[in-house]
CSV table of C-alpha atoms and ligand atoms in Angstrom, one decimal:
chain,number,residue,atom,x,y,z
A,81,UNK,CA,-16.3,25.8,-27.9
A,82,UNK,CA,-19.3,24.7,-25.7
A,83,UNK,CA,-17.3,22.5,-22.6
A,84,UNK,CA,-18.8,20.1,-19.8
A,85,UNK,CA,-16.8,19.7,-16.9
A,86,UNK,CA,-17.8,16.1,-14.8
A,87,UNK,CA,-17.5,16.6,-11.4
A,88,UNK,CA,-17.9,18.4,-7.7
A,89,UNK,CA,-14.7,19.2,-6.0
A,90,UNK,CA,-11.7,21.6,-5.8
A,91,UNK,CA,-10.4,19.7,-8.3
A,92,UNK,CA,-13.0,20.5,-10.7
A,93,UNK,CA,-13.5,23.9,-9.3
A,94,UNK,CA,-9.6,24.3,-10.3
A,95,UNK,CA,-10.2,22.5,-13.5
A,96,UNK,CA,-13.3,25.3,-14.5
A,97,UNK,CA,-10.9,27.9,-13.3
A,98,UNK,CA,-8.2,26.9,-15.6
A,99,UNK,CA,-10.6,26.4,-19.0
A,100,UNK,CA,-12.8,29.3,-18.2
A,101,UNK,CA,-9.5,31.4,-18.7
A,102,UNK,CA,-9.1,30.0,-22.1
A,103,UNK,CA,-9.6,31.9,-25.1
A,104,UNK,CA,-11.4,28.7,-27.1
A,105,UNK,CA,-13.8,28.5,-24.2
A,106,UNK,CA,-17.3,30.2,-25.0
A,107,UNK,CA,-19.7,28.6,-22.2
A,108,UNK,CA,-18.4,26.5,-19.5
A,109,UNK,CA,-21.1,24.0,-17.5
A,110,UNK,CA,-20.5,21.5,-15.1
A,111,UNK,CA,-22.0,18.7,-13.9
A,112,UNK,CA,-23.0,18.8,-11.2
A,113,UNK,CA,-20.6,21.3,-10.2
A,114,UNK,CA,-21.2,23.3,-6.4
A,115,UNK,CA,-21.6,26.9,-4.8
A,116,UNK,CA,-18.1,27.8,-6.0
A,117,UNK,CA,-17.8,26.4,-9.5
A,118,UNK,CA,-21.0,28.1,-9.9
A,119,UNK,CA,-19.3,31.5,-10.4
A,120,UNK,CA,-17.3,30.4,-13.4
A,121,UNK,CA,-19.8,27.7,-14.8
A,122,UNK,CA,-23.6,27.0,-15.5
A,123,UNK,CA,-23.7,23.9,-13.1
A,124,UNK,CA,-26.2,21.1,-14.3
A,125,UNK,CA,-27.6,19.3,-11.6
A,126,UNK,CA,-27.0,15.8,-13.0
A,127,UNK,CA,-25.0,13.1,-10.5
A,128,UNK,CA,-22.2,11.9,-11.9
A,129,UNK,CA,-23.0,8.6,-11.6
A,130,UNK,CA,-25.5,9.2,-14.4
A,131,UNK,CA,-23.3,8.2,-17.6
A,132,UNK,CA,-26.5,8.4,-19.4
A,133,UNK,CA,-27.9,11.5,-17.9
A,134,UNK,CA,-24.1,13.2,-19.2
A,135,UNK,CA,-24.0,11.8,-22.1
A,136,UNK,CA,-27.7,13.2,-23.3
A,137,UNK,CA,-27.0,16.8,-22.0
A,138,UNK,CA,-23.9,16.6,-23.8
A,139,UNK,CA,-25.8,16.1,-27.1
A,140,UNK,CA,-28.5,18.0,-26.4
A,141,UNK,CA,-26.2,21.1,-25.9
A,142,UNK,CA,-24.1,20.3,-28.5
A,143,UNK,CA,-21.1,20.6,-25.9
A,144,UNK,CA,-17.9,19.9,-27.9
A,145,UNK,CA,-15.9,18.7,-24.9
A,146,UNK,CA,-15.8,16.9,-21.9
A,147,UNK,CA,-13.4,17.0,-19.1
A,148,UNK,CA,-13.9,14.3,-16.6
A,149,UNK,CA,-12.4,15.0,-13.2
A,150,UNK,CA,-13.2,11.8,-11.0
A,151,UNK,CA,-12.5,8.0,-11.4
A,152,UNK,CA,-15.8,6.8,-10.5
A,153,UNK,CA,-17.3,7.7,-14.2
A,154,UNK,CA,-14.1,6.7,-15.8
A,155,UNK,CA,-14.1,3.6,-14.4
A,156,UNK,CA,-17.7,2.8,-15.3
A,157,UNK,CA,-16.9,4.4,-19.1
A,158,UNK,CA,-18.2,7.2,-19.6
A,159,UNK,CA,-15.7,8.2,-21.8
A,160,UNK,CA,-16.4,4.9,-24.1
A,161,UNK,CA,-20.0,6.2,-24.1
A,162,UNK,CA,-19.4,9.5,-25.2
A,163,UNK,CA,-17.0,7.9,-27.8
A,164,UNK,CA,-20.1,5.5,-28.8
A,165,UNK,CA,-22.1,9.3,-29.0
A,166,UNK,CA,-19.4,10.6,-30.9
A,167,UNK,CA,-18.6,13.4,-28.5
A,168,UNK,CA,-14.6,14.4,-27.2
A,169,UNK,CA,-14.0,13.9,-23.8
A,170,UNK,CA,-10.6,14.5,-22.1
A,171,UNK,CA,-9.7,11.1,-20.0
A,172,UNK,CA,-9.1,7.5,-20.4
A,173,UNK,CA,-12.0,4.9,-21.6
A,174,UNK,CA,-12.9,2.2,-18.9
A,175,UNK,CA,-9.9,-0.3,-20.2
A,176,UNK,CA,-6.9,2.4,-19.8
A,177,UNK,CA,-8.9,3.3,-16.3
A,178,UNK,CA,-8.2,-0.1,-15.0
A,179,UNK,CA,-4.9,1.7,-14.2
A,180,UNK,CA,-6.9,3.1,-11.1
A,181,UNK,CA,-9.7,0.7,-10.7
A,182,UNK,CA,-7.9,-2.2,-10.8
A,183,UNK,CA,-4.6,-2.8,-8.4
A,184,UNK,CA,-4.2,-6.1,-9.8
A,185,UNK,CA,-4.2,-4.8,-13.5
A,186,UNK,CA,-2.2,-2.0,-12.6
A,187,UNK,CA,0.2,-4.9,-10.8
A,188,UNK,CA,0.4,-7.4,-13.7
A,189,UNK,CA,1.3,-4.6,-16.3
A,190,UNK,CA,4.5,-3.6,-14.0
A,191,UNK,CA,5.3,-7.3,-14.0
A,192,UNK,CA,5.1,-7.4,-17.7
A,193,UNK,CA,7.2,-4.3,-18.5
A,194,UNK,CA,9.4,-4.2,-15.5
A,195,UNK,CA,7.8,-1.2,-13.9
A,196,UNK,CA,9.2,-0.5,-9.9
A,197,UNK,CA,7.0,-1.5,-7.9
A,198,UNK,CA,6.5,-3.1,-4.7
A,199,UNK,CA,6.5,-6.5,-5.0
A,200,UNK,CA,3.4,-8.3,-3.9
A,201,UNK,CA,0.9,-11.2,-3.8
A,202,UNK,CA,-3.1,-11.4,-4.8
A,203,UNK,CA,-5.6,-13.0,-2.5
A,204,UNK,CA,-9.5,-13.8,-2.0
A,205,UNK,CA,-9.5,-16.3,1.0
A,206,UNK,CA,-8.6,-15.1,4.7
A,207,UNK,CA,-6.7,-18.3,5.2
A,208,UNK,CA,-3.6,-18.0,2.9
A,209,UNK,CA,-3.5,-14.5,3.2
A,210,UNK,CA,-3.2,-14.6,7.0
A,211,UNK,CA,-0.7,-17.5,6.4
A,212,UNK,CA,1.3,-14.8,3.8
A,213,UNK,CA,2.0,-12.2,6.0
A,214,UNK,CA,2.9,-14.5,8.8
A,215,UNK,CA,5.8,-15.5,6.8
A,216,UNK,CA,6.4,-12.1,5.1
A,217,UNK,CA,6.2,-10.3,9.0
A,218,UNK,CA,5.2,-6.6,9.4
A,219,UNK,CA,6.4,-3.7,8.0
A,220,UNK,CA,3.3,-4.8,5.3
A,221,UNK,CA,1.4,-3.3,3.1
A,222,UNK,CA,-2.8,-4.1,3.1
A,223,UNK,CA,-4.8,-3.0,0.1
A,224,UNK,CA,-8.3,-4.0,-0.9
A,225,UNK,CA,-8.2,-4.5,-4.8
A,226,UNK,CA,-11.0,-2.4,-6.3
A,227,UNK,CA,-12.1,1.5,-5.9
A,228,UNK,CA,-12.4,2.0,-1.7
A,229,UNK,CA,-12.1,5.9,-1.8
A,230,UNK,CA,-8.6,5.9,-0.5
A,231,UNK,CA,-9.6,3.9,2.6
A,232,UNK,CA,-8.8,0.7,1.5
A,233,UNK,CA,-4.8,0.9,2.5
A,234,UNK,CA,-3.3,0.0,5.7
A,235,UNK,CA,0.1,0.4,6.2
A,236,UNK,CA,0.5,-2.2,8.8
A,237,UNK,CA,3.8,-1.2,11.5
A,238,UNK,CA,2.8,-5.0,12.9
A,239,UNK,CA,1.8,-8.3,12.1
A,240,UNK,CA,-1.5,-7.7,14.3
A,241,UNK,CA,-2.3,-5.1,12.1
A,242,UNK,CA,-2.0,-6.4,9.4
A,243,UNK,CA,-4.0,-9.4,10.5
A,244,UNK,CA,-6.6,-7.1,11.2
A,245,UNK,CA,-6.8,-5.8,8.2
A,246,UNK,CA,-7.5,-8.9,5.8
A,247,UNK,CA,-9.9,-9.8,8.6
A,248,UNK,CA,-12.1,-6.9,7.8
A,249,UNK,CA,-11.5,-6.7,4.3
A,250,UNK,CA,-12.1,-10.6,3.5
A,251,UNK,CA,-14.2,-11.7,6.5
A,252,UNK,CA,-16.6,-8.6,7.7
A,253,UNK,CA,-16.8,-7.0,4.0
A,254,UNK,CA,-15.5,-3.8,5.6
A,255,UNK,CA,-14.9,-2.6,2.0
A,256,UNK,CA,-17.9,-3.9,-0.1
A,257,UNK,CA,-16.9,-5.1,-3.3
A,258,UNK,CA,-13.8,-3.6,-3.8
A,259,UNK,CA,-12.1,-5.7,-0.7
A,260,UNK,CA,-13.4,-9.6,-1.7
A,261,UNK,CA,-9.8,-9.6,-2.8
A,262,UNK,CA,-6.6,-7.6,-1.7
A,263,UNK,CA,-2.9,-7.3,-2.6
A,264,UNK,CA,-0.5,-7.8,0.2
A,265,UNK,CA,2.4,-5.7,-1.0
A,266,UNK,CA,6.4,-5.3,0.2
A,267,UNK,CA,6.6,-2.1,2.3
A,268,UNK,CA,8.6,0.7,0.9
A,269,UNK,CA,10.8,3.1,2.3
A,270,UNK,CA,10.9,6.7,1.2
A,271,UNK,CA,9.4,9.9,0.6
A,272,UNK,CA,6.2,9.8,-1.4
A,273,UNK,CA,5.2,12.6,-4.7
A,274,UNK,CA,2.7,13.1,-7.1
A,275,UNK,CA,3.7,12.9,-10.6
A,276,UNK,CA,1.7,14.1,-13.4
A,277,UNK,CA,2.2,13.4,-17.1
A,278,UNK,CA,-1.0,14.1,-19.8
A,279,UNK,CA,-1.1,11.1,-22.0
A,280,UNK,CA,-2.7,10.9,-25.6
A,281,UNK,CA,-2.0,7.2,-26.6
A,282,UNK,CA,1.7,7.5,-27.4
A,283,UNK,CA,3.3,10.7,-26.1
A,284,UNK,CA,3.7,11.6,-23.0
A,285,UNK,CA,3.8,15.0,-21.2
A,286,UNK,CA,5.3,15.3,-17.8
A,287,UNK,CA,3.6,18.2,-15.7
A,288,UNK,CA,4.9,20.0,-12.7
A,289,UNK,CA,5.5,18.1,-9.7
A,290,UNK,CA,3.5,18.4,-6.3
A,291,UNK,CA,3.3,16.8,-3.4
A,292,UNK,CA,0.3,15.7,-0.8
A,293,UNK,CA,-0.5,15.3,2.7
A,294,UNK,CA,-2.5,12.6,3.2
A,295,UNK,CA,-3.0,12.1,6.8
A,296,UNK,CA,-5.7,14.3,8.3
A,297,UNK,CA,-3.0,15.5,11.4
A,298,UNK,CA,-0.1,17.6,11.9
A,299,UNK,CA,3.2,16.0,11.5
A,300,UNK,CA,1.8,13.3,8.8
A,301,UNK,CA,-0.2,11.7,11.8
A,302,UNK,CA,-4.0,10.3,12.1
A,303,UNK,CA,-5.9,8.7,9.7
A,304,UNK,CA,-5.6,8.4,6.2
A,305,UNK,CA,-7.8,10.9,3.9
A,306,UNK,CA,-8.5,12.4,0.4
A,307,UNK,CA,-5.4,15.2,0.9
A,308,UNK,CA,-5.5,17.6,3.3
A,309,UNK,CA,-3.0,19.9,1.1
A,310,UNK,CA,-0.4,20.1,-1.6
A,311,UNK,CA,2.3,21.9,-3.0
A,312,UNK,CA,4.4,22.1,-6.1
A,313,UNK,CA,7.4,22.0,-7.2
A,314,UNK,CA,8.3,18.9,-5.2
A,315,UNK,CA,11.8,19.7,-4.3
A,316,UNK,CA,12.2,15.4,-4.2
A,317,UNK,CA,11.4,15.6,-8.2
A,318,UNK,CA,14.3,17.3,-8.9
A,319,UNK,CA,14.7,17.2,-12.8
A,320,UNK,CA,17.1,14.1,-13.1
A,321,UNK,CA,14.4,12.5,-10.5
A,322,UNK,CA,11.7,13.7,-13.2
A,323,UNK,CA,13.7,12.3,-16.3
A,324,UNK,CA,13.9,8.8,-14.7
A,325,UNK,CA,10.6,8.9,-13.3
A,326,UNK,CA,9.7,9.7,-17.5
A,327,UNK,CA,12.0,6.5,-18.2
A,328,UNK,CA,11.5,4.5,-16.1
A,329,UNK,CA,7.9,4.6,-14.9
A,330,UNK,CA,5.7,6.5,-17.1
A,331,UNK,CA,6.7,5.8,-20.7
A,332,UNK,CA,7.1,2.3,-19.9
A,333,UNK,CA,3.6,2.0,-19.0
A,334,UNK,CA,2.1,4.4,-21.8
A,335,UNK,CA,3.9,2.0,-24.5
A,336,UNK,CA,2.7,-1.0,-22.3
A,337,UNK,CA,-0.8,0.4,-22.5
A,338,UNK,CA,-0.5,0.7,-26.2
A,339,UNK,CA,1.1,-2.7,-27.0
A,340,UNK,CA,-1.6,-4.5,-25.1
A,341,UNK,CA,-4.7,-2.7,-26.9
A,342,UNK,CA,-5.5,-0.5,-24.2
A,343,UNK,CA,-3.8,2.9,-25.3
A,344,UNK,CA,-4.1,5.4,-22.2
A,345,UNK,CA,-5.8,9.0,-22.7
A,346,UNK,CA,-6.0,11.3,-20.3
A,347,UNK,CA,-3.9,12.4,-16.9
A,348,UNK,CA,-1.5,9.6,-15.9
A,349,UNK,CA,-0.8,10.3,-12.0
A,350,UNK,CA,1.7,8.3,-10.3
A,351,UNK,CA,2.0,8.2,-6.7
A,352,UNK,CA,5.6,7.3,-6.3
A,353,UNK,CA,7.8,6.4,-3.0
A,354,UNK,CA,11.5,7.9,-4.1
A,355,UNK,CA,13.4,4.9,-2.2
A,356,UNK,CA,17.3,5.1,-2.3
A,357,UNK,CA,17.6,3.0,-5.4
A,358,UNK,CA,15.3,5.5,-7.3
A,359,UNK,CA,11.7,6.4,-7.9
A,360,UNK,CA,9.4,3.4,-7.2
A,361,UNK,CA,5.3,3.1,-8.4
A,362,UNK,CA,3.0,2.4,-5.5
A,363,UNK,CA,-0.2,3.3,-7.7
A,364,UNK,CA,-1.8,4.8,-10.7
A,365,UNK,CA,-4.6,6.8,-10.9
A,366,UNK,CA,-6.2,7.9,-14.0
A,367,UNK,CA,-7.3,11.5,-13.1
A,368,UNK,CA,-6.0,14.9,-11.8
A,369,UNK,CA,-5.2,14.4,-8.0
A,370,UNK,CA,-6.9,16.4,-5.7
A,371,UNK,CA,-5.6,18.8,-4.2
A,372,UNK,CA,-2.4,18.7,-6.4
A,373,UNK,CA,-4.4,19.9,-9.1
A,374,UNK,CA,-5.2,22.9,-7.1
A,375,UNK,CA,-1.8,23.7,-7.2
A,376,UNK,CA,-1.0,23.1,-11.0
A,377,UNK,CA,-3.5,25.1,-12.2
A,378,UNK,CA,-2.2,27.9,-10.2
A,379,UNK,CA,1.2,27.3,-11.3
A,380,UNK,CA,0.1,26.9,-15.3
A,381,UNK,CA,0.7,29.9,-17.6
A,382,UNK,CA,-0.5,28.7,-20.7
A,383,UNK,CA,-4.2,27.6,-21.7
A,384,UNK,CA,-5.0,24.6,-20.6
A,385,UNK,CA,-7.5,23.4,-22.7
A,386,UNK,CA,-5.6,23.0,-26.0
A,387,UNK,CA,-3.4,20.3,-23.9
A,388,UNK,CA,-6.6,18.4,-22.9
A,389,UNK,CA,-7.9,18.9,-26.6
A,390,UNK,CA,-3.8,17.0,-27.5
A,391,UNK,CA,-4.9,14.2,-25.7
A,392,UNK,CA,-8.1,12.9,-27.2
A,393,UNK,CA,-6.8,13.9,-30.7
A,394,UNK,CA,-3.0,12.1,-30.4
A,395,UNK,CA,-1.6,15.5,-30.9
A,396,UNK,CA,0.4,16.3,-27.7
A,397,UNK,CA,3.9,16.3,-29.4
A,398,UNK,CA,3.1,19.3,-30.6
A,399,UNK,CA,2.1,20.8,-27.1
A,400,UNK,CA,4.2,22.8,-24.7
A,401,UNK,CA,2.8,24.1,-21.3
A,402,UNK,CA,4.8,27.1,-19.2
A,403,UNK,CA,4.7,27.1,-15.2
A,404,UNK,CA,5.4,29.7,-12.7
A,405,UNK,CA,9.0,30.0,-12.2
A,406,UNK,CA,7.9,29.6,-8.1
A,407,UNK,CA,5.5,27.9,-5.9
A,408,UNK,CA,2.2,26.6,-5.2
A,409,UNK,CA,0.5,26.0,-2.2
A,410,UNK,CA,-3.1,24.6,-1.2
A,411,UNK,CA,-4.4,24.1,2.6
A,412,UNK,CA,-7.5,22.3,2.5
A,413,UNK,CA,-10.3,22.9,5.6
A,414,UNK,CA,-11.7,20.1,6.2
A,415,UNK,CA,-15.2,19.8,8.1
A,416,UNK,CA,-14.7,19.0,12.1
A,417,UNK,CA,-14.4,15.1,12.4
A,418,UNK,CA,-13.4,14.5,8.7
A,419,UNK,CA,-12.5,12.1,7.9
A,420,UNK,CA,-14.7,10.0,9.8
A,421,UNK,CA,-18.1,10.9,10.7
A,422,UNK,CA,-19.2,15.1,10.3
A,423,UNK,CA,-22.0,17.3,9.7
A,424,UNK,CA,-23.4,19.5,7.5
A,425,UNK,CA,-25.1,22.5,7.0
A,426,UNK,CA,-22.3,25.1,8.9
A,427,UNK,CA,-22.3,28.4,7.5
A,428,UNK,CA,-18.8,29.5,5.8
A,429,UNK,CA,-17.9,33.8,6.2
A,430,UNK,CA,-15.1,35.6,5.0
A,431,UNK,CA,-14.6,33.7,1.6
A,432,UNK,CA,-14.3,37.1,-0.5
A,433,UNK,CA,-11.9,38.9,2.5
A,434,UNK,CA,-9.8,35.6,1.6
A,435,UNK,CA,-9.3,36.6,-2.0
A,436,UNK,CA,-7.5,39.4,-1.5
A,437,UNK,CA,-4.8,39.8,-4.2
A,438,UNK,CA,-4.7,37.4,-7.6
A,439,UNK,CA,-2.3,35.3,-6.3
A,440,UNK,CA,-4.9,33.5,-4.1
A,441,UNK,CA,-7.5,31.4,-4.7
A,442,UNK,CA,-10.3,30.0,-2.7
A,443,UNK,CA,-11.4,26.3,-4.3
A,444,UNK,CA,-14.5,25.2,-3.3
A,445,UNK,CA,-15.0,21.3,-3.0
A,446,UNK,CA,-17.7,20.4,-0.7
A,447,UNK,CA,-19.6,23.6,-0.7
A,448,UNK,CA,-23.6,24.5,-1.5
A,449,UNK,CA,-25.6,28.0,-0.7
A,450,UNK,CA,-28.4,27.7,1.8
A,451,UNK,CA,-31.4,29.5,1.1
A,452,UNK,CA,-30.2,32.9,2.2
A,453,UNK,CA,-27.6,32.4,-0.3
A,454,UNK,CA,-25.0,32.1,2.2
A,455,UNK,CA,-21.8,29.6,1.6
A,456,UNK,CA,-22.2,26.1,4.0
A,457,UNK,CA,-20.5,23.5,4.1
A,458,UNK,CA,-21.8,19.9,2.5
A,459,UNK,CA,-18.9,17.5,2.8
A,460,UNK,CA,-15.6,16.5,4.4
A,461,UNK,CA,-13.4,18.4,2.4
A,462,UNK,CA,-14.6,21.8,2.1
A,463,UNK,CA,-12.4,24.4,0.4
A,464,UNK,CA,-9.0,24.4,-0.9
A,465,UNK,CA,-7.0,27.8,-0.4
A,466,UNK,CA,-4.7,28.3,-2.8
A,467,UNK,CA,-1.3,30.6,-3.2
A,468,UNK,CA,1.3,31.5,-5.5
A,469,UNK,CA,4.3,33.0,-4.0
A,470,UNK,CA,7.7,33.5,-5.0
A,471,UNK,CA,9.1,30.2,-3.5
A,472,UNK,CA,7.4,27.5,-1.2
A,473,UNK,CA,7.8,30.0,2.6
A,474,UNK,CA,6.2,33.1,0.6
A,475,UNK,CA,3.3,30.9,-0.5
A,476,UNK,CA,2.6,28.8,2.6
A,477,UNK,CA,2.7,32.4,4.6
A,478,UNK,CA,-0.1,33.7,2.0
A,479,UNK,CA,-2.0,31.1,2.2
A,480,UNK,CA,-2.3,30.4,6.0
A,481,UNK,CA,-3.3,34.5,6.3
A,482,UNK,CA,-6.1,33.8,3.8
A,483,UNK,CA,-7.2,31.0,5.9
A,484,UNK,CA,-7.2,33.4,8.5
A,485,UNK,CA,-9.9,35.9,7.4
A,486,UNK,CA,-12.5,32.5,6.8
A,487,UNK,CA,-14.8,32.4,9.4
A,488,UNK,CA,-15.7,29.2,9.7
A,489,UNK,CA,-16.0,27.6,13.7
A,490,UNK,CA,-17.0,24.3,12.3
A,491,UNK,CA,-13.8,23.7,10.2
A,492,UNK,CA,-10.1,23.2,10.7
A,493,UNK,CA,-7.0,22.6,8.5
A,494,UNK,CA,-3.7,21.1,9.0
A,495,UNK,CA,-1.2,23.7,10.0
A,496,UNK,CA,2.3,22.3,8.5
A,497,UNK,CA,1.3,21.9,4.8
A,498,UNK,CA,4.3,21.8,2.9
A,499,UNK,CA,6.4,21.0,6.4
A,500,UNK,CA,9.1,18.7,4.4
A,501,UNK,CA,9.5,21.3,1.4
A,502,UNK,CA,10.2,24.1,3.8
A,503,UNK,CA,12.6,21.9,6.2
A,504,UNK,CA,14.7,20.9,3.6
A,505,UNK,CA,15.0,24.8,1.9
A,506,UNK,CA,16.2,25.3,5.7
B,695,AMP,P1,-2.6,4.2,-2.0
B,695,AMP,O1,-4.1,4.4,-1.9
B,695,AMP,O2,-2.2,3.0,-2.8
B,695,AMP,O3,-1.9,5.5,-2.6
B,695,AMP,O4,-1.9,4.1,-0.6
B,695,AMP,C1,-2.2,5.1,0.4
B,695,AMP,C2,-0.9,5.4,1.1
B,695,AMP,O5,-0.4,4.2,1.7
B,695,AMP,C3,0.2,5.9,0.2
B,695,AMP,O6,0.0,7.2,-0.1
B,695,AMP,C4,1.4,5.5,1.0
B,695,AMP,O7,1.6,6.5,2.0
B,695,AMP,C5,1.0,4.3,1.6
B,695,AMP,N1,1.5,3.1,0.9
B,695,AMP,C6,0.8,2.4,-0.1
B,695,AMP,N2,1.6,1.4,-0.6
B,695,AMP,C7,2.7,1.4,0.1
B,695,AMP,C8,3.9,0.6,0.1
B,695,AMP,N3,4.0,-0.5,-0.7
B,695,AMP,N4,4.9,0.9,0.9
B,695,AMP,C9,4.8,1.9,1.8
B,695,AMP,N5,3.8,2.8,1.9
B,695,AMP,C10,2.7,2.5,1.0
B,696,LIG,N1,-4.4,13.6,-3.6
B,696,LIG,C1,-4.7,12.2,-3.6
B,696,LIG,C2,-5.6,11.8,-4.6
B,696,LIG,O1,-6.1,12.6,-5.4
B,696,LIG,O2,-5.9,10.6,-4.8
């Protein structure tokens, strides 16, 4: 099989990893794909906010599959136009991807099919949503309604912060588009995981669990960011936690999906807050996480691509996928300044002295090669260094000594990925 990969971070870097391995694979290419992906793909240097540009390459190369890593082209259907060219793609069409582009959708289908959630309120005008959380009072939750790049969330601790907030998202525009409206939502109490089930319309298939770090500091401090690391299992998604997390949460919403015309396809990922009275949804996305796809594709045994195949054809009942018995690990460095302002250009050494057994990975994200052919560095998140190792300790030791041999001066890392995992094992 000819496959196109859509995308340019570690996650798709982790993604071409996983289906170059595959048997069915003949040519992998990726668009646009960056300095790592390039040594397991052909990358095609088409943005991937060119649906049309991806759709005509796919027919011209007669590529028989498309795996879309991002929401952005999701969102603005690329899968329905490589349906309308009669192509397989692996991911939902722009309806089911309201899951992630919309928080309201994603909000009225819990009402409908009593999905946990936080509950919450939808406004446009400053006025009454000012007046809102003045009643409600702080802890509150603040999130701008549309696609904001995982910066349109505050978590406000105050009723001044909260304030602030809805003043930048429906006064100064701070968001664009995506923050004309917001949902104020209940504040939940808990500890947060990734949960990942592959969807084909009907079935479901729950993946390994993982965990992020969102917050760019030590301790789960600073700013908000993409993920600065992740880690799987997640010893919170025990396998009863897993089971109801299946029955109550995701087959709920995959039969939801279905009754209302818009059957999901793809990778269902639910960021879930396990509160005391059980797992509860703060959001879908419709698309591998990243970096918890890092880790479950160092973690999977068997091919991936006949899974991803499963989906698009309705044929996942008849899949089973096999993990590594122990643990995954990725510590993401991060450009200097990240996530707010950085530059670019910083050459990255040691990347091969990194690699130095198979049970590390290097994952480039936002990487490019200069003219000498050197590694730099061409975004906030930069790499994504992965480990197995027999349990969560043995991988979080590997993969902080592989960070170790990169010289990079302009980059840093967080250095307690995994922090809750290992206290609780102690
Ligand atoms: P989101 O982009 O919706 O995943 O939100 C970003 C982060 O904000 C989440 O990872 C949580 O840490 C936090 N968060 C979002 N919604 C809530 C909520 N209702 N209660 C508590 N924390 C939340
Ligand atoms: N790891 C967070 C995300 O992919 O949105």
């Amino acid at each position: 099989m000819k496959i196109l990969v859509v995308g340019s971070g570690a996650r798709e870097h982790a993604l071409c990893w996983s289906i170059a391995a595959s048997p069915l694979c003949d040519a992998l290419y990726c668009a646009p794909g960056n300095a790592g992906i390039a040594n397991e793909a052909t990358c095609v240097p088409i943005p991937m906010s060119d649906l049309d540009g991806i759709v005509d390459f796919a027919r011209a190369n007669a590529i028989d599959f498309v795996v879309v890593g991002p929401e952005d082209p999701l969102v603005a259907g690329l899968v329905d136009q490589l349906d309308a060219a009669g192509i397989k793609s692996f991911g939902p069409n722009a309806a089911a991807a309201a899951l992630e582009g919309s928080k309201s959708f994603t909000k009225g289908l819990c009402e409908r099919h009593a999905i946990p959630t936080a509950g919450f309120k939808h406004f446009t005008a400053l006025d009454p949503a000012l007046a809102y959380v003045r009643e409600q009072g702080a802890p509150i939750v603040i999130k701008a309604d549309g696609l904001a790049a995982g910066k349109g969330v505050t978590v406000a601790m105050t009723l001044a912060e909260a304030e602030a907030a809805l003043v930048a998202a429906l006064r100064d525009d701070a968001f664009g588009a995506a923050g004309s409206e917001v949902v104020i939502e209940e504040f939940m109490e808990g500890e947060e995981a990734s949960f990942f089930a592959l969807v084909d319309g009907t079935h479901a298939l729950p993946l390994a669990g993982a965990q992020d770090h969102k917050r760019v500091g030590d301790g789960d401090t600073g700013p908000n960011t993409g993920g600065m690391g992740a880690y799987s299992p997640a010893p919170v998604l025990d396998q009863a936690m897993a089971d109801r997390v299946m029955a109550e949460i995701i087959m709920p919403t995959v039969e939801g999906m279905a009754k209302e015309g818009t059957p999901f396809k793809g990778v269902l990922y639910a960021g879930l807050m396990i509160t005391e009275t059980g797992p509860r949804l703060i959001e879908y996305n419709a698309r591998f996480g990243d970096p918890e796809c890092q880790v479950l594709m160092a973690r999977l045994k068997s091919d991936i691509l006949p899974a991803l195949i499963a989906c698009h054809d309705g044929q996942l009942s008849s899949v089973d996928l096999r993990w590594d018995d122990g643990a995954a690990i990725c510590v993401v460095l991060a450009t200097k300044g990240y996530p707010g302002a950085y530059g670019k250009g910083s050459v990255i050494k040691g990347l091969d002295d990194a690699e130095t057994d198979n049970a590390i990975t290097v994952f480039h994200a936002g990487t490019a090669l200069d003219e000498h052919g050197q590694v730099t560095a061409n975004g906030g998140r930069v790499l994504g260094v992965t480990a197995l190792g027999a349990d969560i300790a043995a991988a979080r030791d590997r993969a902080y000594a592989a960070v170790e041999r990169i010289d990079w001066p302009d980059g840093f890392c967080r250095g307690d990925i995994a922090w809750r995992a290992i206290d609780r094992s102690t």
